[in-house]
JSON list of C-alpha atoms in Angstrom, two decimals:
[
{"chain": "A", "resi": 164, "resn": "UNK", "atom": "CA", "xyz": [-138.10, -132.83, 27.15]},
{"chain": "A", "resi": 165, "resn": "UNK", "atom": "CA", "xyz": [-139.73, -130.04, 24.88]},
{"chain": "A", "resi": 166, "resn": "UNK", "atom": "CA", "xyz": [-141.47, -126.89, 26.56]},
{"chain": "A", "resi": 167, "resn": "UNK", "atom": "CA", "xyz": [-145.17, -128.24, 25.48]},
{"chain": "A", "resi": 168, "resn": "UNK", "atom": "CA", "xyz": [-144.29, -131.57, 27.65]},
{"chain": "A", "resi": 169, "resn": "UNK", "atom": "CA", "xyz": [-142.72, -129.90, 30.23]},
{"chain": "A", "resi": 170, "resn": "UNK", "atom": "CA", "xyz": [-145.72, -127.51, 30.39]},
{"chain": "A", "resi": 171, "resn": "UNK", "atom": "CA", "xyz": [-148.65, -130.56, 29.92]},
{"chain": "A", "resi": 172, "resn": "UNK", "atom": "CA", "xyz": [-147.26, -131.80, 33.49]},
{"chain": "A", "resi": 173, "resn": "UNK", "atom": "CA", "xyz": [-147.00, -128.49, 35.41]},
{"chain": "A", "resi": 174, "resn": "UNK", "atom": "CA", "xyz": [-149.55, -128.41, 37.94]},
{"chain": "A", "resi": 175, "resn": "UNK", "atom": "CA", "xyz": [-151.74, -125.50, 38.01]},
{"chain": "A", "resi": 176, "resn": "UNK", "atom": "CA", "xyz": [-152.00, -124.09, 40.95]},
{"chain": "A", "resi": 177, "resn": "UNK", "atom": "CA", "xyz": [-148.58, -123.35, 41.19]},
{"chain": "A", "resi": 178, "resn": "UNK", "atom": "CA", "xyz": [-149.32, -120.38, 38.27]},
{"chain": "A", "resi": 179, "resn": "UNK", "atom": "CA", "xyz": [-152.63, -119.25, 39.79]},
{"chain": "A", "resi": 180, "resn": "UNK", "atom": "CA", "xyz": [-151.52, -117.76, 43.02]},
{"chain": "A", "resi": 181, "resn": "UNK", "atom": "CA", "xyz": [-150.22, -114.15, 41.98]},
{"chain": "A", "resi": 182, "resn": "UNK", "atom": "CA", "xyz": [-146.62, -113.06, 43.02]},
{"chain": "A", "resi": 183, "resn": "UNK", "atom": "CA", "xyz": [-146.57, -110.53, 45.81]},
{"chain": "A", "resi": 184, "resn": "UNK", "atom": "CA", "xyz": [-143.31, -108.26, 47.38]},
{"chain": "A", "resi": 185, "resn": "UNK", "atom": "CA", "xyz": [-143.43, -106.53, 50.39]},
{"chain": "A", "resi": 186, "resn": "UNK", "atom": "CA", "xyz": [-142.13, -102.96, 50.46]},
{"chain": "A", "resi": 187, "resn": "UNK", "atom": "CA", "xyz": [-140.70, -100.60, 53.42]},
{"chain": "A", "resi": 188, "resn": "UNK", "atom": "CA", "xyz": [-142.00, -97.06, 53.11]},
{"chain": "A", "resi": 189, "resn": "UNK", "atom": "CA", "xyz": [-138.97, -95.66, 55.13]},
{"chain": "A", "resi": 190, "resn": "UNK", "atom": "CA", "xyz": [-140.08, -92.23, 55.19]},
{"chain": "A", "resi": 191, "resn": "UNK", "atom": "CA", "xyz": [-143.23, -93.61, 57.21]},
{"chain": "A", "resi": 192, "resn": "UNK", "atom": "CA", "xyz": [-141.07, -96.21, 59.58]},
{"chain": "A", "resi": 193, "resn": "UNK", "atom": "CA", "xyz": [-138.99, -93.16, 60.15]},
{"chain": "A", "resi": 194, "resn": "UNK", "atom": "CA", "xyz": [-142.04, -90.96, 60.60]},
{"chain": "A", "resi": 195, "resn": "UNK", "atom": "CA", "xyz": [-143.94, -93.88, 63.34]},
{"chain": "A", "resi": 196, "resn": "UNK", "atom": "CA", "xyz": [-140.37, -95.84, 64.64]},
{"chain": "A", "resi": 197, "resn": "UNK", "atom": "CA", "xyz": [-141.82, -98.62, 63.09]},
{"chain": "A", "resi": 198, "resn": "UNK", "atom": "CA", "xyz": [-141.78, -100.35, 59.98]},
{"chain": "A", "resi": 199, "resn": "UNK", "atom": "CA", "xyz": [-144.43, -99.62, 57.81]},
{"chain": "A", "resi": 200, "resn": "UNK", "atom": "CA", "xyz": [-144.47, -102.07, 54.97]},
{"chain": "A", "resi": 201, "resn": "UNK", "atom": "CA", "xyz": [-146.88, -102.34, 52.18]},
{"chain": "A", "resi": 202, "resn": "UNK", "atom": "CA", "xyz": [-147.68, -105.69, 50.49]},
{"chain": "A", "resi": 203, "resn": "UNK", "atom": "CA", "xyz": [-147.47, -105.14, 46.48]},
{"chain": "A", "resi": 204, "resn": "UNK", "atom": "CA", "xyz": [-149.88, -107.74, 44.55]},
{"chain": "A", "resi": 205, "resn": "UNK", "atom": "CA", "xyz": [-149.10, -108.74, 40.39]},
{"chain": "A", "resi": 206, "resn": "UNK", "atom": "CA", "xyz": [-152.18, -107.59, 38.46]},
{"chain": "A", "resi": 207, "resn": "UNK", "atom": "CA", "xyz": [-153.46, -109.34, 35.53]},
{"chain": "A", "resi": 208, "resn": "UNK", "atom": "CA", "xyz": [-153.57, -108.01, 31.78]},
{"chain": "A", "resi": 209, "resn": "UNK", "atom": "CA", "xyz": [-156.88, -107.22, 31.88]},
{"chain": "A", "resi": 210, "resn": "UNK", "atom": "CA", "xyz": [-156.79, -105.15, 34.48]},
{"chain": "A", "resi": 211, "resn": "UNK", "atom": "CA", "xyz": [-153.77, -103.49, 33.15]},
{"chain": "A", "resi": 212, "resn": "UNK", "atom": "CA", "xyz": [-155.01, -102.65, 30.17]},
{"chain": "A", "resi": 213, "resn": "UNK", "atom": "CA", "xyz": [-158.44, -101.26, 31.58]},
{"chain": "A", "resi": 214, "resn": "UNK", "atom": "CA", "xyz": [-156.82, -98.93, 34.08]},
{"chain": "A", "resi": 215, "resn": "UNK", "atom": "CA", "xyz": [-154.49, -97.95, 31.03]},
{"chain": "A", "resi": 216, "resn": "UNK", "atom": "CA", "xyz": [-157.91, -96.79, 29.43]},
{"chain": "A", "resi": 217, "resn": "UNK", "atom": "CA", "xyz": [-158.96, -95.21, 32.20]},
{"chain": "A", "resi": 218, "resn": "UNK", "atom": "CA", "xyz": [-156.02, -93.01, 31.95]},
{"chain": "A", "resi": 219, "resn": "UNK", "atom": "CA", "xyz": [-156.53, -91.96, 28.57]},
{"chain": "A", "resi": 220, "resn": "UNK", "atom": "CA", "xyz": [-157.19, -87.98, 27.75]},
{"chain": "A", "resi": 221, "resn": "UNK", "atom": "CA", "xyz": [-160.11, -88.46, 24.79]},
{"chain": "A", "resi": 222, "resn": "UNK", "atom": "CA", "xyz": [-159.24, -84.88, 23.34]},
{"chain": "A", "resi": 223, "resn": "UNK", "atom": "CA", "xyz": [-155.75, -85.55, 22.74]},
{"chain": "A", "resi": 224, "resn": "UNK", "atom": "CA", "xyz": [-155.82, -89.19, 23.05]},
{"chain": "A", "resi": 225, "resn": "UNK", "atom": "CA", "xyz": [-152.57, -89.17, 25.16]},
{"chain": "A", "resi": 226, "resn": "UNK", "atom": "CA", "xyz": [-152.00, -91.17, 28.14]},
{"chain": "A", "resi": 227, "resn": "UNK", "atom": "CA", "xyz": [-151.63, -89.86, 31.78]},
{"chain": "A", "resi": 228, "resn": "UNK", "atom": "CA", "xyz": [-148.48, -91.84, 33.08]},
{"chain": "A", "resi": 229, "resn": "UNK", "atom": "CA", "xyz": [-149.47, -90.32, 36.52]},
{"chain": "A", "resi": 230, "resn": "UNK", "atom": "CA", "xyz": [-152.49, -91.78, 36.48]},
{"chain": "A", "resi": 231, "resn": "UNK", "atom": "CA", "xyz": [-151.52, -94.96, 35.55]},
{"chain": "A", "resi": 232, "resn": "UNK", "atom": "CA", "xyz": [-149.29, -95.05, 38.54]},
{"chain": "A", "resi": 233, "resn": "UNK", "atom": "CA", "xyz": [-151.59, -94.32, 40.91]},
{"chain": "A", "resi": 234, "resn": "UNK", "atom": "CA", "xyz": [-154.21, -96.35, 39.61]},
{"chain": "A", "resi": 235, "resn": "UNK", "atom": "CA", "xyz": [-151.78, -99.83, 38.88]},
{"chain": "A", "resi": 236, "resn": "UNK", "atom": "CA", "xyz": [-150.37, -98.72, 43.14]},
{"chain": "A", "resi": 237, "resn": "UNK", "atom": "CA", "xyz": [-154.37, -98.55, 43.97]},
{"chain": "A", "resi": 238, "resn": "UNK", "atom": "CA", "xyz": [-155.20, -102.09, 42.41]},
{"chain": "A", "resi": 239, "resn": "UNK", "atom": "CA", "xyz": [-151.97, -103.44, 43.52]},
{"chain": "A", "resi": 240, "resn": "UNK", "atom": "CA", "xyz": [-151.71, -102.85, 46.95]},
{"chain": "A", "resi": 241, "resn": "UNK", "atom": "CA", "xyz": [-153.19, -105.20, 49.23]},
{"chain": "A", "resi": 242, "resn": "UNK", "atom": "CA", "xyz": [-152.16, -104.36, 52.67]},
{"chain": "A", "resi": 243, "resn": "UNK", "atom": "CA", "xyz": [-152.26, -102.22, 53.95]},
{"chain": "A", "resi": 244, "resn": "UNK", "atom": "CA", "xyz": [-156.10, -102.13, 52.79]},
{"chain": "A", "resi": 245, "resn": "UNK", "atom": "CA", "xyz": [-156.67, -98.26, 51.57]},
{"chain": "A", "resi": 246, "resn": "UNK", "atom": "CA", "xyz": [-160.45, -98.48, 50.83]},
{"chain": "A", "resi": 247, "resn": "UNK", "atom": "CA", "xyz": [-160.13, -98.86, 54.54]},
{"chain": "A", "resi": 248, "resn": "UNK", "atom": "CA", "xyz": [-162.95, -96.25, 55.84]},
{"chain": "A", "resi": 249, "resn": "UNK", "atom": "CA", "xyz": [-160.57, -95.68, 59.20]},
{"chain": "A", "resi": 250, "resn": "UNK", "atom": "CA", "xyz": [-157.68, -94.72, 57.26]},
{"chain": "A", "resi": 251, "resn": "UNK", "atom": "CA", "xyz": [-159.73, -92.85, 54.71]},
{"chain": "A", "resi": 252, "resn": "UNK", "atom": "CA", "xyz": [-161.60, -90.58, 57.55]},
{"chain": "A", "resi": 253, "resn": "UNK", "atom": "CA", "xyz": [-158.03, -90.22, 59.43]},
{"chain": "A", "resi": 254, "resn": "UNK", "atom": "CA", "xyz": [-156.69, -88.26, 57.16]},
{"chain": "A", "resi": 255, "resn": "UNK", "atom": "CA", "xyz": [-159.85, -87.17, 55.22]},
{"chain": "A", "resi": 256, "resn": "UNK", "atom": "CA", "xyz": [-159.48, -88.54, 52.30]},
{"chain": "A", "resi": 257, "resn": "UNK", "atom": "CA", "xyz": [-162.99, -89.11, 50.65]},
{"chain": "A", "resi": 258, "resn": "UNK", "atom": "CA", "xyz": [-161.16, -91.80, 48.29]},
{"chain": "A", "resi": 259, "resn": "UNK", "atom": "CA", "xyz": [-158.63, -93.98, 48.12]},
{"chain": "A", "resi": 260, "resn": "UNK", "atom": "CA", "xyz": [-156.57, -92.45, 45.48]},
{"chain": "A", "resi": 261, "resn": "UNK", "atom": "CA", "xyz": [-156.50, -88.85, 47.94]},
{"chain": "A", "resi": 262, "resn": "UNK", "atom": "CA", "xyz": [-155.62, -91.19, 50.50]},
{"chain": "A", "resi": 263, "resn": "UNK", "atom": "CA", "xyz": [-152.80, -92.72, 48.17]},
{"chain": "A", "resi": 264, "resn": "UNK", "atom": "CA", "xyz": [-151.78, -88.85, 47.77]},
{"chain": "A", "resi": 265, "resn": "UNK", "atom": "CA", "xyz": [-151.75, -87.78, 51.00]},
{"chain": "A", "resi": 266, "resn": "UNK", "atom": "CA", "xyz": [-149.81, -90.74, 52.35]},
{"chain": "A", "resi": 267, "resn": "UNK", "atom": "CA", "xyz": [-147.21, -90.86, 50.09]},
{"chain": "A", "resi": 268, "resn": "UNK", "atom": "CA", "xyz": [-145.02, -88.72, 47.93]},
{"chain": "A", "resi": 269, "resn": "UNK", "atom": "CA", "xyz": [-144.75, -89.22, 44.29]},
{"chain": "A", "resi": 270, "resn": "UNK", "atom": "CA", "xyz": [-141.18, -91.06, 44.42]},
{"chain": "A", "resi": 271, "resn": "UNK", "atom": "CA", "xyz": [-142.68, -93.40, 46.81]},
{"chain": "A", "resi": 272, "resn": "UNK", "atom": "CA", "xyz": [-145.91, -94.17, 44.48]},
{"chain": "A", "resi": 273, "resn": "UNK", "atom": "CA", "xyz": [-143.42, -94.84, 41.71]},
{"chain": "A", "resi": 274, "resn": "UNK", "atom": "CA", "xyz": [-141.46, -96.68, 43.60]},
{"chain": "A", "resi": 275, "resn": "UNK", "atom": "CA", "xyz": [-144.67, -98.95, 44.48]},
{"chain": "A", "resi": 276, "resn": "UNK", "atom": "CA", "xyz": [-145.93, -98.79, 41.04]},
{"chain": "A", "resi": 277, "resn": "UNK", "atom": "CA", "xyz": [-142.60, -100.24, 39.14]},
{"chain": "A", "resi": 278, "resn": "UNK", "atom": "CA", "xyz": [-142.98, -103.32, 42.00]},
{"chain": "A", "resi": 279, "resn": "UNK", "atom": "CA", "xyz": [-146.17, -104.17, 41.04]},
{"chain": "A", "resi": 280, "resn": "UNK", "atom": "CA", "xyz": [-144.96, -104.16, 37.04]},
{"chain": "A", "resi": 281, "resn": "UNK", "atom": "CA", "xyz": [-142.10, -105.83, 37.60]},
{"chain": "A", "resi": 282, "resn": "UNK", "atom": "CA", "xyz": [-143.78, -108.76, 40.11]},
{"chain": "A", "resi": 283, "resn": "UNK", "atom": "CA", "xyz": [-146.80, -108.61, 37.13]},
{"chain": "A", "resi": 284, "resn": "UNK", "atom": "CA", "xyz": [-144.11, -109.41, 34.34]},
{"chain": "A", "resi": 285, "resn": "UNK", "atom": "CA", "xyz": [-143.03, -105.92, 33.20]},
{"chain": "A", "resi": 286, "resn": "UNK", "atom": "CA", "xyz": [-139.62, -106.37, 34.71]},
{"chain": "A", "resi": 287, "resn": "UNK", "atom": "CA", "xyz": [-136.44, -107.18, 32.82]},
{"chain": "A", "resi": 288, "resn": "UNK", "atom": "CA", "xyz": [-135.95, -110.42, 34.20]},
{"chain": "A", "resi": 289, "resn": "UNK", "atom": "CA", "xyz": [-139.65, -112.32, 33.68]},
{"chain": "A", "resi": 290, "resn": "UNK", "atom": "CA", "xyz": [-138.07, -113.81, 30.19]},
{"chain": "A", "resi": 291, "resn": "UNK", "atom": "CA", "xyz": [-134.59, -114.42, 29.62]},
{"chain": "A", "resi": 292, "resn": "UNK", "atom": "CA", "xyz": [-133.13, -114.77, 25.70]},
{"chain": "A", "resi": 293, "resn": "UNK", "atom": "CA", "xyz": [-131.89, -118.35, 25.09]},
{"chain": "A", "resi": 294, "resn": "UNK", "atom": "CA", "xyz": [-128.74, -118.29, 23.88]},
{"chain": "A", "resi": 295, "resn": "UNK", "atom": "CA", "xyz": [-127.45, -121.48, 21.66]}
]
């Protein structure tokens, strides 16, 4: 069966439901005695590619990697939520990405960020080589 048939019968709604991972921030479970897990959520292209804008210096039209990170962790996250206005006044953090900073350290944010590329398609193993 070729890849067009095989793709004319898949259903759907089996693509449209994004790929999520849940991830242990140790330090934290360590921290509370509990586990404290965040769920990571793909992101789409499009909002790849604007946060990737976002991120861009217009003087020396370079591209703040940092940013990116904590922007793609920010979009990606799901639970726990961290617009959460609770969370936010807990540890006074008048926005989500200070929140994101105070909470975490920056191995942990990277660690978060290359799950959400990787479960978005980034990773090494979302196309394979067919070999003859």
């Amino acid at each position: 069966m070729s890849t067009l048939d095989l793709l004319l019968k898949l259903d759907e709604s089996k693509i449209k439901e994004k790929p999520t991972r849940k991830v242990e921030i140790k330090r934290l479970s360590e921290a509370l005695g509990e586990k404290v897990v965040f769920t990571c959520q793909a992101i789409s292209m499009n909002k790849m590619a604007e946060i990737q804008s976002m991120a861009v210096d217009f003087q020396t039209q370079q591209v703040d990697t940092q940013e990116v990170q904590i922007m793609t962790v920010l979009a990606g996250i799901v639970d726990p939520d961290l617009k959460d206005k609770r969370l936010l006044e807990k540890f006074g953090a008048p926005t989500p990405k200070e929140l994101l900073q105070k909470l975490l350290l920056s191995g942990e944010i990277t660690r978060l960020y290359n799950v959400i590329a990787e479960i978005s398609g980034y990773g090494p193993e979302a196309v394979a080589n067919v070999k003859n």
